[in-house]
Coordinates of C-alpha atoms in Angstrom, one line a residue:
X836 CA 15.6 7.3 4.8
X837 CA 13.6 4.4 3.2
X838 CA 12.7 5.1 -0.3
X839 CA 11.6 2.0 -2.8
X840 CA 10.2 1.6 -6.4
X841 CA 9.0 -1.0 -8.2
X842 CA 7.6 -2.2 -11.3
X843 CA 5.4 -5.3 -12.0
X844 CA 3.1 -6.8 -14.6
X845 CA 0.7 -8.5 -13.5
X846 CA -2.3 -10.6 -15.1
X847 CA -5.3 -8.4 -13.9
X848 CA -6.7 -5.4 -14.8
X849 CA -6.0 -1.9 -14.0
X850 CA -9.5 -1.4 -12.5
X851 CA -9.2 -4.5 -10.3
X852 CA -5.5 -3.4 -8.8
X853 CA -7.0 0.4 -8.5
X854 CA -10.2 -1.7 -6.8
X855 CA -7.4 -4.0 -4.3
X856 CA -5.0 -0.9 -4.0
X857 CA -7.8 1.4 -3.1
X858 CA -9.6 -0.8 -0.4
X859 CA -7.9 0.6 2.4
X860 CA -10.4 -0.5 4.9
X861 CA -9.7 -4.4 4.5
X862 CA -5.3 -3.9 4.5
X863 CA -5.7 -5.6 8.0
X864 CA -7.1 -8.6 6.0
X865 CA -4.1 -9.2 4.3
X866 CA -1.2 -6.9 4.9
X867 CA 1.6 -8.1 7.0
X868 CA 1.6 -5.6 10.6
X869 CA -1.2 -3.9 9.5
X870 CA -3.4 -5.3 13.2
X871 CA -6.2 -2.7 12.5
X872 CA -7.9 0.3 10.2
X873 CA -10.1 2.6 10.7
X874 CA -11.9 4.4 7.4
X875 CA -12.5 8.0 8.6
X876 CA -14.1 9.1 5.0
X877 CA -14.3 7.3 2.1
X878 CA -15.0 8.7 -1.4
X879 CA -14.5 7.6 -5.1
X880 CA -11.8 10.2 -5.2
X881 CA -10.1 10.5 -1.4
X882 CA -9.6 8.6 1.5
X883 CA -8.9 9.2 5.1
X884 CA -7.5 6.1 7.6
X885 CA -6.0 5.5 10.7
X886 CA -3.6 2.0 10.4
X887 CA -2.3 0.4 13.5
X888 CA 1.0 -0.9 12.6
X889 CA 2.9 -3.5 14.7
X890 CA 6.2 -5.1 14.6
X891 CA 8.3 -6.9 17.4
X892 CA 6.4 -5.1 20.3
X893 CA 5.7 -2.0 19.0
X894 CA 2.8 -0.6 18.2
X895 CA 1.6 3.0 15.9
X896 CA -1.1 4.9 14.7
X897 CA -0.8 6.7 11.7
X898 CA -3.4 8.6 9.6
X899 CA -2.7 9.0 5.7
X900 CA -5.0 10.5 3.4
X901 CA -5.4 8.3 -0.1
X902 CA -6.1 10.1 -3.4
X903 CA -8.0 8.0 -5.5
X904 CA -7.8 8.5 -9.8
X905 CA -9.7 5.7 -10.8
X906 CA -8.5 3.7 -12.7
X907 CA -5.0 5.0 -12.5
X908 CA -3.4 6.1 -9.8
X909 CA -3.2 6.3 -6.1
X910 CA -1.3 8.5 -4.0
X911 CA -0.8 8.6 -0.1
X912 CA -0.3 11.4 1.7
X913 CA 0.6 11.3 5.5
X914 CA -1.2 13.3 8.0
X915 CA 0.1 12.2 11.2
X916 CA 1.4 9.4 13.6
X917 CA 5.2 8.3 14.2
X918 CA 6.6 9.3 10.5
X919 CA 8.2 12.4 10.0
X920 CA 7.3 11.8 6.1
X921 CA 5.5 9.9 3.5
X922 CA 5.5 9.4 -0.3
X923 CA 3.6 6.8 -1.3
X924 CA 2.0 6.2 -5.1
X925 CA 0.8 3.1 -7.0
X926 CA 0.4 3.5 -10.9
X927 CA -1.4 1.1 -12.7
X928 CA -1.3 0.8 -16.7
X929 CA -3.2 -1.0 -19.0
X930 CA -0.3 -3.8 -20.4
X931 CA -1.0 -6.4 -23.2
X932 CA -0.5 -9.1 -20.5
X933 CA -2.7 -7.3 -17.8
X934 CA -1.7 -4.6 -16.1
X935 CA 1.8 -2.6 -15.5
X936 CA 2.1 -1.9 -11.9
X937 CA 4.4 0.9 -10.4
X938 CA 4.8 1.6 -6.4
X939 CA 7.0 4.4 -5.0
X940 CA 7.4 4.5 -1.4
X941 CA 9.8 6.9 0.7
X942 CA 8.9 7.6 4.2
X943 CA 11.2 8.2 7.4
X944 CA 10.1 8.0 10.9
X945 CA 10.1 10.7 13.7
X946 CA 11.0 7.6 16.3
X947 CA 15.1 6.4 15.5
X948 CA 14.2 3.4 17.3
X949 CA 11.7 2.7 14.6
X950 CA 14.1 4.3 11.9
X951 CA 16.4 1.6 12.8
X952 CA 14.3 -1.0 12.6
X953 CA 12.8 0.2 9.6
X954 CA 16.5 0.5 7.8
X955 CA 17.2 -3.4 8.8
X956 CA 14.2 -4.3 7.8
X957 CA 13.2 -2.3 4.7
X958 CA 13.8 -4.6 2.0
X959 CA 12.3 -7.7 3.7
X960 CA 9.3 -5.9 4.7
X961 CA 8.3 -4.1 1.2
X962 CA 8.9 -7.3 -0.4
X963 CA 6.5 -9.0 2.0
X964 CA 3.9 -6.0 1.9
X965 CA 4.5 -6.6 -2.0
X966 CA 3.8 -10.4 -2.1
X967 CA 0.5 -10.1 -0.2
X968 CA -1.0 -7.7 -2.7
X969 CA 0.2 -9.8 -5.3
X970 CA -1.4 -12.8 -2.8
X971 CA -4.9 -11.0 -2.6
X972 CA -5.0 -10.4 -6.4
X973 CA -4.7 -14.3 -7.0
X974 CA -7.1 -14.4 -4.1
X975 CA -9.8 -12.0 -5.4
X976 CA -9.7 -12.3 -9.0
X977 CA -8.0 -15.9 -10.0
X978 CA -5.0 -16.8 -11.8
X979 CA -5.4 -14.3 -14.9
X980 CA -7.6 -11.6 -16.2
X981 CA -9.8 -13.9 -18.7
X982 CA -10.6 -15.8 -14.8
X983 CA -11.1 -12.6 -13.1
X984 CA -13.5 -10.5 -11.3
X985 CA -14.3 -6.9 -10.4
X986 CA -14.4 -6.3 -6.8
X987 CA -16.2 -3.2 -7.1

């Protein structure tokens, strides 16, 4: 159902966006729906986490595992909870202006209640999930990378 790419430049590093990306265990922090998490394992190359997810009401678990290439790529695999699948990566490239930022998601729920909410609101909820990692960069590491910071 849901599939989405997209492409950014942004003024940090690739290490710091691998560093926000990869910080699975703050999303609720910042990530619109995203109410709670739960790090099962946590390594410099995998990941394991339960997100609750919530939206008008409703309420899932789901448990993804998170491959970790430091600094250049993450991908999320899903292990279980209300999808039926889930491709999720992040690329992150060195750019002359800071960084080159690619996100492919494509996911489809087991629920069609869900589906269909997740169809209406597709667009307006990746370009909300979008704007607050974009929102926790400026947060974390200033306005550009000569201002920034490592989180790690």
């Amino acid at each position: 159902m849901p599939r989405h790419h997209e492409h950014r430049v942004l003024p940090y590093s690739a290490e710091q966006m691998f560093d926000l990306v990869a910080d699975v265990g703050r999303y609720d922090e910042f990530l619109p729906w995203v109410s709670a998490v739960r790090v099962r394992s946590d390594t410099p190359t995998l990941a394991v986490a339960d997100l609750i997810v919530g939206f008008r009401g409703l309420s899932e678990r789901f448990t993804s595992r998170v491959k970790k290439d430091r600094p250049s790529a993450i991908d999320v695999e899903y292990i279980e909870g209300p999808l039926s699948r889930l491709s999720n990566c992040w690329r992150f490239k060195p750019h002359p202006d800071g960084c080159e930022v690619d996100f492919a998601v494509d996911f489809a729920f087991k629920n069609r209640v869900f589906e269909m909410i997740a169809g209406q609101m597709f667009d307006l909820a990746l370009r909300q999930m979008i704007a607050a990692f974009e929102a926790r960069a400026h947060a974390l590491y200033g306005s550009s990378s000569s201002s920034a910071f490592s989180a790690a």
